[in-house]
Coordinates of C-alpha atoms in Angstrom, one line a residue:
M1 CA -0.6 -28.8 21.8
A2 CA -3.8 -26.7 21.2
A3 CA -3.4 -23.0 20.3
P4 CA -3.7 -20.6 23.2
E5 CA -7.0 -19.2 21.6
A6 CA -8.7 -22.6 21.2
G7 CA -11.9 -22.8 23.2
L8 CA -12.0 -19.2 24.0
Q9 CA -15.0 -17.0 23.3
R10 CA -15.0 -14.9 20.2
L11 CA -14.3 -11.2 20.4
C12 CA -17.7 -9.4 19.6
D13 CA -20.0 -6.7 21.0
R14 CA -21.4 -9.2 23.5
T15 CA -18.0 -10.2 24.9
L16 CA -16.4 -6.7 24.6
P17 CA -17.0 -6.0 28.3
Q18 CA -14.8 -8.9 29.2
V19 CA -11.7 -7.3 27.7
P20 CA -9.2 -6.7 30.7
P21 CA -8.6 -3.1 31.6
D22 CA -5.0 -3.1 30.5
V23 CA -6.3 -3.5 26.9
L24 CA -7.3 -0.2 25.3
G25 CA -11.1 -0.4 24.7
L26 CA -13.6 1.8 22.8
Q27 CA -14.0 5.3 24.1
Y28 CA -17.5 5.8 22.6
D29 CA -20.9 4.2 22.4
R30 CA -20.6 2.0 19.4
A31 CA -24.4 1.4 19.0
S32 CA -24.9 5.2 18.4
T33 CA -22.3 5.3 15.5
R34 CA -23.4 5.8 11.9
V35 CA -21.6 4.6 8.7
G36 CA -20.3 7.6 6.8
I37 CA -17.2 6.2 5.3
V38 CA -16.9 3.5 2.5
H39 CA -13.5 2.0 2.4
F40 CA -12.3 -0.2 -0.6
G41 CA -9.7 -2.7 0.2
P42 CA -9.9 -3.4 3.9
G43 CA -6.6 -5.3 4.2
A44 CA -4.2 -5.2 7.2
F45 CA -2.8 -1.8 6.4
H46 CA -6.1 -0.2 6.4
R47 CA -7.3 -1.8 9.5
A48 CA -3.9 -0.9 11.3
H49 CA -3.8 2.6 10.0
Q50 CA -6.8 4.7 8.7
A51 CA -9.3 2.6 10.7
S52 CA -7.4 3.4 13.9
Y53 CA -7.6 7.1 13.1
F54 CA -11.4 6.7 12.5
D55 CA -11.7 4.8 15.6
R56 CA -10.5 7.8 17.6
L57 CA -12.6 10.2 15.5
L58 CA -15.7 8.3 16.5
E59 CA -15.1 9.7 20.0
R60 CA -16.2 13.2 18.7
D61 CA -18.0 12.4 15.4
A62 CA -20.4 9.5 15.4
Y63 CA -20.9 9.6 11.6
R64 CA -17.5 8.3 10.8
A65 CA -18.0 4.5 11.2
I66 CA -16.8 2.5 8.2
C67 CA -18.4 0.2 5.7
A68 CA -15.5 -2.1 4.5
V69 CA -15.8 -3.3 1.0
S70 CA -13.7 -6.1 -0.5
L71 CA -13.8 -6.1 -4.2
K72 CA -13.5 -9.7 -4.7
T73 CA -12.5 -11.8 -1.7
A74 CA -14.6 -12.8 1.2
S75 CA -12.1 -13.9 3.7
L76 CA -12.1 -10.7 5.9
R77 CA -15.9 -10.5 5.8
D78 CA -16.1 -14.1 7.0
A79 CA -13.6 -13.6 9.7
L80 CA -14.9 -10.3 11.2
T81 CA -18.7 -10.8 10.8
P82 CA -19.1 -13.1 13.7
Q83 CA -17.1 -10.5 15.6
D84 CA -19.4 -7.6 14.6
G85 CA -16.5 -6.1 12.8
L86 CA -14.4 -5.8 16.0
Y87 CA -10.7 -6.7 15.9
T88 CA -7.4 -6.0 17.8
L89 CA -4.5 -3.8 16.9
V90 CA -1.1 -4.4 18.5
E91 CA 1.4 -1.5 18.3
L92 CA 4.8 -3.0 18.4
D93 CA 7.4 -1.2 20.5
E94 CA 9.6 -1.8 23.5
A95 CA 6.3 -1.6 25.5
P96 CA 3.8 -2.8 23.0
T97 CA 0.0 -1.7 23.3
V98 CA -3.0 -3.7 22.6
R99 CA -6.2 -1.9 21.5
V100 CA -9.6 -3.0 20.3
I101 CA -10.8 -1.2 17.1
G102 CA -14.6 -0.7 16.5
A103 CA -14.7 1.6 13.6
I104 CA -15.8 -1.1 11.1
R105 CA -19.6 -1.5 11.3
E106 CA -20.3 -3.2 8.0
L107 CA -18.5 -5.7 5.8
L108 CA -19.4 -6.2 2.2
V109 CA -18.0 -8.2 -0.7
A110 CA -18.8 -6.4 -3.9
T111 CA -18.9 -9.5 -6.3
E112 CA -21.4 -11.2 -3.7
D113 CA -23.8 -8.2 -3.0
P114 CA -23.3 -5.4 -5.5
A115 CA -26.7 -3.9 -4.7
A116 CA -25.7 -3.5 -1.0
V117 CA -22.4 -1.7 -2.1
S118 CA -24.4 0.6 -4.5
R119 CA -26.9 1.4 -1.7
R120 CA -24.0 2.3 0.7
L121 CA -22.3 4.6 -1.9
C122 CA -25.3 6.5 -2.5
A123 CA -26.6 6.7 1.1
P124 CA -27.1 10.2 2.4
D125 CA -24.7 9.8 5.2
T126 CA -21.8 8.7 3.0
S127 CA -19.4 11.7 2.4
L128 CA -16.1 10.0 2.4
I129 CA -14.6 7.1 0.3
T130 CA -11.1 5.8 1.1
I131 CA -9.1 3.3 -0.8
T132 CA -6.1 0.9 -0.1
V133 CA -6.3 -1.5 -3.1
T134 CA -2.5 -1.5 -3.8
E135 CA -1.0 -0.1 -7.0
K136 CA -2.3 -3.0 -9.2
G137 CA -5.9 -2.1 -8.1
Y138 CA -6.2 1.0 -10.2
C139 CA -6.0 -0.8 -13.7
L140 CA -3.6 1.7 -15.1
D141 CA -1.3 1.3 -18.2
G142 CA 2.3 1.9 -18.2
G143 CA 1.9 5.7 -18.6
G144 CA -0.3 5.9 -15.4
E145 CA -3.6 6.4 -17.4
L146 CA -6.6 4.1 -17.2
D147 CA -6.1 1.0 -19.2
F148 CA -9.2 0.6 -21.3
E149 CA -8.0 -2.8 -22.4
H150 CA -8.0 -4.2 -18.8
P151 CA -10.4 -7.0 -18.5
D152 CA -12.1 -5.5 -15.5
I153 CA -12.5 -2.1 -17.2
L154 CA -13.9 -3.8 -20.3
H155 CA -16.4 -5.6 -18.2
D156 CA -17.4 -2.5 -16.2
L157 CA -18.1 -0.6 -19.4
R158 CA -20.4 -3.3 -20.6
H159 CA -22.0 -3.9 -17.2
P160 CA -21.8 -0.6 -15.2
E161 CA -24.3 -1.8 -12.6
T162 CA -22.1 -4.7 -11.4
P163 CA -18.5 -3.3 -11.6
R164 CA -15.4 -5.5 -10.9
S165 CA -12.8 -2.6 -10.7
L166 CA -12.2 0.1 -8.2
V167 CA -12.8 2.8 -10.8
G168 CA -15.9 1.2 -12.0
W169 CA -17.3 1.2 -8.5
L170 CA -16.4 4.8 -7.9
V171 CA -18.2 5.9 -11.1
R172 CA -21.1 3.7 -10.2
G173 CA -21.5 5.3 -6.8
L174 CA -21.1 8.8 -8.1
H175 CA -23.6 8.1 -11.0
L176 CA -26.2 7.1 -8.4
R177 CA -25.6 10.2 -6.2
H178 CA -25.9 12.4 -9.3
Q179 CA -29.2 10.7 -10.3
R180 CA -30.6 11.2 -6.8
G181 CA -29.6 14.7 -6.3
L182 CA -27.1 13.9 -3.5
G183 CA -23.7 15.7 -3.2
P184 CA -20.5 14.3 -4.3
C185 CA -17.9 12.6 -2.0
L186 CA -14.4 13.3 -0.9
V187 CA -12.4 10.4 -2.4
L188 CA -9.0 9.5 -0.8
S189 CA -6.5 7.2 -2.4
C190 CA -4.3 6.0 0.3
D191 CA -2.0 3.8 -1.8
N192 CA 1.6 4.2 -2.7
L193 CA 0.9 5.6 -6.1
S194 CA 2.6 8.5 -7.4
D195 CA 0.4 11.6 -7.3
N196 CA -2.3 9.3 -6.0
G197 CA -5.3 11.7 -5.9
P198 CA -5.0 13.3 -9.4
T199 CA -4.0 10.0 -10.9
L200 CA -7.2 8.4 -9.6
Q201 CA -9.2 11.4 -10.7
R202 CA -8.0 11.1 -14.2
A203 CA -9.0 7.4 -14.3
V204 CA -12.4 8.1 -12.9
L205 CA -13.1 11.0 -15.4
A206 CA -11.8 8.9 -18.3
F207 CA -14.1 6.1 -17.4
A208 CA -17.0 8.3 -16.6
A209 CA -16.7 10.2 -20.0
R210 CA -17.0 6.9 -21.8
R211 CA -20.4 6.6 -20.3
D212 CA -21.8 10.1 -20.1
D213 CA -20.1 13.5 -20.6
A214 CA -22.6 15.1 -18.2
L215 CA -21.8 12.7 -15.4
A216 CA -17.9 13.3 -16.0
G217 CA -18.6 17.1 -15.8
W218 CA -20.6 16.7 -12.5
I219 CA -17.8 14.6 -11.0
E220 CA -15.1 17.0 -12.1
K221 CA -17.0 20.0 -10.7
G222 CA -17.8 18.7 -7.2
T223 CA -15.8 15.5 -6.3
R224 CA -12.5 16.1 -4.7
F225 CA -9.4 13.7 -5.0
P226 CA -6.9 15.1 -2.7
R227 CA -3.2 13.7 -2.6
T228 CA -2.4 11.7 0.5
M229 CA 0.6 10.0 2.0
V230 CA 0.3 7.2 4.5
D231 CA 3.1 5.6 6.6
S232 CA 3.3 2.9 9.1
I233 CA 5.1 -0.5 8.7
T234 CA 2.6 -3.3 9.1
P235 CA 3.7 -6.9 9.2
A236 CA 1.4 -9.6 8.2
T237 CA -0.8 -11.3 10.7
D238 CA 0.5 -14.7 11.7
A239 CA -0.2 -17.4 14.4
A240 CA 2.1 -15.8 16.9
L241 CA 0.1 -12.6 16.7
R242 CA -3.2 -14.4 17.2
S243 CA -1.8 -16.2 20.3
R244 CA -0.4 -13.0 21.7
V245 CA -3.9 -11.3 21.3
A246 CA -5.7 -14.2 22.8
Q247 CA -3.5 -14.1 25.9
A248 CA -4.0 -10.3 26.2
L249 CA -7.8 -10.4 25.7
G250 CA -8.8 -13.8 27.0
L251 CA -10.9 -13.8 23.8
Q252 CA -10.4 -15.3 20.3
D253 CA -9.8 -12.7 17.5
S254 CA -9.7 -14.4 14.1
W255 CA -7.9 -11.6 12.4
P256 CA -5.9 -9.1 14.5
V257 CA -3.5 -6.7 13.0
Q258 CA -0.1 -5.3 14.1
R259 CA 2.1 -2.3 13.2
E260 CA 4.9 -0.2 14.4
R261 CA 3.9 2.5 16.8
F262 CA 4.9 5.2 14.3
S263 CA 2.0 6.3 12.1
Q264 CA 1.7 9.2 9.7
W265 CA -1.2 10.4 7.5
V266 CA -0.9 13.4 5.4
V267 CA -3.9 14.8 3.5
E268 CA -3.9 17.6 1.0
E269 CA -6.0 20.7 2.0
T270 CA -9.3 20.8 0.1
D271 CA -12.4 22.8 0.3
F272 CA -14.7 19.9 0.7
A273 CA -17.2 20.9 3.4
A274 CA -18.1 17.5 4.7
Q275 CA -14.6 16.3 5.5
P276 CA -13.6 15.1 9.0
D277 CA -11.8 17.1 11.5
W278 CA -8.5 15.6 10.4
A279 CA -6.3 17.5 12.8
S280 CA -8.2 16.3 15.9
V281 CA -6.8 12.8 15.5
G282 CA -3.3 13.8 14.3
V283 CA -3.7 13.8 10.6
T284 CA -1.6 16.4 8.9
L285 CA -3.1 18.7 6.4
S286 CA -0.8 20.1 3.9
R287 CA -0.8 22.1 0.7
D288 CA 2.2 20.2 -0.6
V289 CA 1.6 16.5 -0.1
S290 CA 3.9 15.6 -2.9
A291 CA 7.1 16.3 -1.0
Y292 CA 5.9 14.0 1.8
E293 CA 4.8 11.4 -0.8
R294 CA 7.9 11.5 -2.8
A295 CA 10.1 11.3 0.2
K296 CA 8.2 8.3 1.6
L297 CA 8.0 6.4 -1.6
R298 CA 11.7 6.8 -2.4
L299 CA 13.4 6.8 1.0
L300 CA 11.3 4.4 2.9
N301 CA 9.6 2.2 0.3
G302 CA 12.7 2.2 -2.0
A303 CA 15.0 1.2 0.9
H304 CA 12.3 -1.4 1.9
S305 CA 12.4 -3.0 -1.5
T306 CA 16.3 -2.9 -1.5
L307 CA 16.4 -4.8 1.7
A308 CA 13.8 -7.2 0.6
Y309 CA 15.4 -8.4 -2.6
L310 CA 19.1 -8.3 -1.6
G311 CA 18.2 -9.8 1.8
L312 CA 16.1 -12.7 0.4
L313 CA 18.9 -13.6 -2.0
A314 CA 21.2 -13.7 1.0
G315 CA 19.0 -16.1 2.9
L316 CA 17.6 -13.6 5.3
E317 CA 14.0 -13.5 6.5
T318 CA 13.1 -10.2 8.2
V319 CA 13.9 -6.5 7.9
A320 CA 15.7 -6.5 11.4
Q321 CA 17.9 -9.5 10.1
A322 CA 18.9 -7.6 7.1
M323 CA 19.7 -4.5 9.0
A324 CA 21.8 -6.6 11.3
Q325 CA 24.2 -7.4 8.4
P326 CA 26.7 -4.6 8.5
A327 CA 27.4 -4.5 4.8
L328 CA 23.7 -4.4 3.9
R329 CA 22.9 -1.8 6.5
A330 CA 25.7 0.4 5.3
F331 CA 24.7 -0.1 1.7
V332 CA 21.1 1.0 2.4
E333 CA 22.2 4.0 4.3
R334 CA 24.5 5.2 1.6
L335 CA 22.0 4.5 -1.1
M336 CA 19.6 6.8 0.9
I337 CA 22.1 9.5 1.5
E338 CA 24.0 9.7 -1.9
D339 CA 21.5 8.3 -4.5
I340 CA 17.9 9.0 -3.1
E341 CA 18.0 12.2 -1.1
P342 CA 19.5 14.3 -4.0
T343 CA 16.2 13.7 -5.9
L344 CA 14.0 15.0 -3.1
T345 CA 12.9 18.3 -1.5
G346 CA 10.7 19.4 1.4
E347 CA 11.0 18.3 5.1
D348 CA 14.1 17.6 7.0
L349 CA 15.4 14.6 5.0
V350 CA 18.3 13.9 7.3
A351 CA 16.0 13.4 10.4
Y352 CA 13.5 11.5 8.2
R353 CA 16.3 9.1 7.0
R354 CA 17.5 8.6 10.4
S355 CA 14.0 7.8 11.8
I356 CA 13.4 5.3 8.9
L357 CA 16.7 3.4 9.9
R358 CA 15.6 3.3 13.5
R359 CA 12.2 1.9 12.5
F360 CA 13.9 -0.8 10.3
E361 CA 15.9 -1.8 13.3
N362 CA 13.1 -2.0 15.7
P363 CA 13.7 -5.4 17.5
A364 CA 9.9 -5.7 18.3
M365 CA 9.1 -5.9 14.5
Q366 CA 9.2 -9.0 12.6
H367 CA 8.5 -7.7 9.1
H368 CA 8.9 -10.4 6.6
L369 CA 11.0 -9.5 3.5
A370 CA 8.9 -11.9 1.5
Q371 CA 5.8 -9.7 2.3
I372 CA 7.6 -6.6 1.0
A373 CA 8.8 -8.5 -2.2
W374 CA 5.2 -9.2 -3.4
D375 CA 4.1 -7.2 -6.5
G376 CA 7.6 -6.0 -7.5
S377 CA 6.6 -5.3 -11.1
Q378 CA 4.0 -2.7 -9.7
K379 CA 6.2 -1.3 -6.9
L380 CA 9.7 -0.9 -8.7
P381 CA 8.7 1.8 -11.1
I382 CA 7.5 3.9 -8.3
R383 CA 10.0 3.0 -5.7
L384 CA 13.3 2.9 -7.7
L385 CA 13.0 3.3 -11.4
G386 CA 12.0 7.0 -11.0
T387 CA 14.9 7.7 -8.8
M388 CA 17.1 6.0 -11.5
A389 CA 15.7 8.2 -14.2
D390 CA 16.4 11.3 -12.1
A391 CA 20.0 10.1 -11.5
I392 CA 20.5 9.7 -15.2
R393 CA 19.3 13.2 -15.9
A394 CA 21.7 14.6 -13.2
H395 CA 24.6 12.5 -14.5
R396 CA 25.0 10.8 -11.1
P397 CA 26.4 7.2 -10.6
L398 CA 23.9 4.4 -11.1
M399 CA 25.6 1.2 -9.7
R400 CA 24.0 1.4 -6.3
L401 CA 20.5 2.0 -7.6
A402 CA 20.9 -0.8 -10.1
L403 CA 21.6 -3.4 -7.5
P404 CA 18.2 -3.8 -5.9
I405 CA 16.6 -3.8 -9.4
A406 CA 19.1 -6.5 -10.5
A407 CA 18.3 -8.3 -7.2
W408 CA 14.6 -8.3 -8.0
M409 CA 15.4 -10.1 -11.3
H410 CA 17.4 -12.7 -9.5
F411 CA 14.6 -13.1 -7.0
I412 CA 12.3 -13.9 -9.9
R413 CA 14.9 -16.3 -11.3
A414 CA 15.0 -18.2 -7.9
K415 CA 11.4 -18.4 -7.6
A416 CA 11.0 -19.7 -11.1
A417 CA 13.8 -22.3 -10.7
T418 CA 11.8 -23.9 -7.6
S419 CA 8.5 -23.4 -9.3
T420 CA 7.4 -21.3 -6.4
P421 CA 4.3 -19.1 -7.2
I422 CA 5.2 -15.5 -7.7
V423 CA 2.9 -13.1 -6.0
D424 CA 2.5 -10.4 -8.7
P425 CA 0.0 -9.2 -11.2
L426 CA 2.6 -10.4 -13.9
G427 CA 3.4 -13.6 -12.0
D428 CA 2.8 -16.0 -14.9
Q429 CA 4.9 -13.8 -17.3
L430 CA 7.6 -13.4 -14.7
A431 CA 7.7 -17.1 -14.1
A432 CA 8.0 -17.8 -17.8
R433 CA 10.9 -15.4 -18.1
G434 CA 12.6 -16.6 -15.0
R435 CA 12.6 -20.2 -16.3
R436 CA 14.4 -19.0 -19.5
T437 CA 17.1 -17.0 -17.7
T438 CA 20.8 -18.0 -17.9
G439 CA 22.3 -15.6 -15.3
D440 CA 24.0 -13.6 -18.2
S441 CA 22.8 -10.1 -18.4
R442 CA 23.1 -9.9 -22.2
H443 CA 20.6 -12.8 -22.5
D444 CA 18.3 -12.1 -19.5
L445 CA 17.8 -8.3 -19.3
P446 CA 16.0 -8.0 -22.7
M447 CA 13.3 -10.4 -21.4
F448 CA 12.6 -8.3 -18.3
F449 CA 12.7 -5.1 -20.3
D450 CA 9.9 -6.5 -22.5
L451 CA 7.5 -6.8 -19.5
P452 CA 4.4 -4.6 -19.9
G453 CA 4.4 -1.4 -18.0
V454 CA 7.5 -2.0 -15.9
F455 CA 10.6 -0.6 -17.6
P456 CA 10.1 2.6 -19.5
T457 CA 11.8 2.8 -22.9
T458 CA 13.5 6.1 -21.8
L459 CA 15.5 3.8 -19.4
T460 CA 16.0 0.5 -21.5
H461 CA 17.3 2.7 -24.5
D462 CA 19.7 4.5 -22.1
A463 CA 23.3 3.0 -22.5
G464 CA 24.2 4.1 -19.0
F465 CA 21.2 2.4 -17.4
V466 CA 21.7 -0.8 -19.4
K467 CA 25.4 -0.9 -18.5
A468 CA 24.9 -0.3 -14.8
L469 CA 21.9 -2.8 -14.5
G470 CA 23.9 -5.4 -16.5
G471 CA 26.9 -4.9 -14.3
A472 CA 24.9 -5.3 -11.1
Y473 CA 23.1 -8.4 -12.5
D474 CA 26.3 -10.2 -13.4
L475 CA 27.9 -9.2 -10.2
I476 CA 25.2 -10.8 -8.2
A477 CA 25.3 -13.9 -10.4
L478 CA 29.0 -14.2 -10.0
R479 CA 29.6 -13.2 -6.2
G480 CA 26.1 -13.3 -4.5
A481 CA 24.0 -10.5 -3.0
L482 CA 26.1 -9.7 0.1
A483 CA 29.4 -9.6 -1.7
A484 CA 27.9 -7.5 -4.5
V485 CA 26.7 -5.0 -1.9
A486 CA 30.1 -4.9 -0.2
S487 CA 31.9 -4.1 -3.4
S488 CA 29.3 -1.7 -4.9
D489 CA 31.2 1.4 -4.0
T490 CA 34.3 0.4 -5.8
R491 CA 32.2 -0.4 -8.9
Q492 CA 30.0 2.7 -8.9
E493 CA 29.7 3.7 -12.5
Q494 CA 28.5 6.8 -14.4

């Protein structure tokens, strides 16, 4: 049977008037908008989250349209250029909403047209640069500083006019603005990176200083890198979503996106004059973003990764299925209450935790655990290992925190055993180690500890950490994920 969208006209500016009235359309004249934002990494999360905020902002500020820049891949450009950058956002809830987003006015691929990216970065209208390139896109070393041995950074130092890395592009754009007497930009990292704004600023200044001390000084004086926190669960686009959108629009959309209705964006207060009117579209301005960020990374993202690795080992596919397992749901809630919340301060953590659990149980969401499991070597240090280090310093039990980390190792073992590609910047190294594992912690853990930039030596040299992780690893190997979870409380160790 042909897909429901087969034979339909394509969503684009010309066909936009055909969208049915029950679909939320644009509330502004798209032709009168101007690009004022450059976004690096226009994946599903950006298009479901930040672009939807900017879409609403265009109703009152016509200079906030987006130039979406993919650093290397052309797939999004190829999908959305025939649609004039239009796409559909489905908000998943008991009563879902379907909305057309028109904020993206230009799509570029940096490797194919570096000159166009350079022109956009130094355009007078450009005042805001936003970023969602995931943790691995920052080219950082294990200490969170710019890795000057990274192949992309080495290339960009030799060829600054045609960068490959995010940091190289930021310095390229700011260098051109400095040369032409233009003002600096507001640069917003929206990635799940601890202390994301200052971390990016350090990387940019370190790279710029290798080129020109005066440029580094100009960037440090005028460019702002505020901390941010973003939150909205965004399942991957699949055939079911495309069919659903085709039925709702009566038009074909090659790359719609979906997310839960809940959405949060927190931006650190800064003195940058040309920033948007954030509050008018529901963005929270705060002097202390770190409390929001830390709670989100540890409570939501840490729990997500826990469900992903333990759930996949148990043969489950989605977050909702994992939450429907009583032992697993109880484990995650207790992990949040007893092991994660004691490391946090700030907002009402009890209310936040309860809201996260409700979101995980949302029956309208089909968030695949495999998607959450990607890039574990980059995510675990931020989502779980930092909590583990805090627990060690406070002399709290470690077994519950050790289980999801051990489950990740067994996830790698399972992938390697079936020669399934591992989606991770360290995929080849993980596969090689996975093939050599035996299921015995004494043999296997040292191989994982030797991975670059994952396990800090402060943990791997701590006897309590090694004992707890080894016990969790052997327990999963012996009894399986769900049985290990069910018995975790009786095995909680100091």
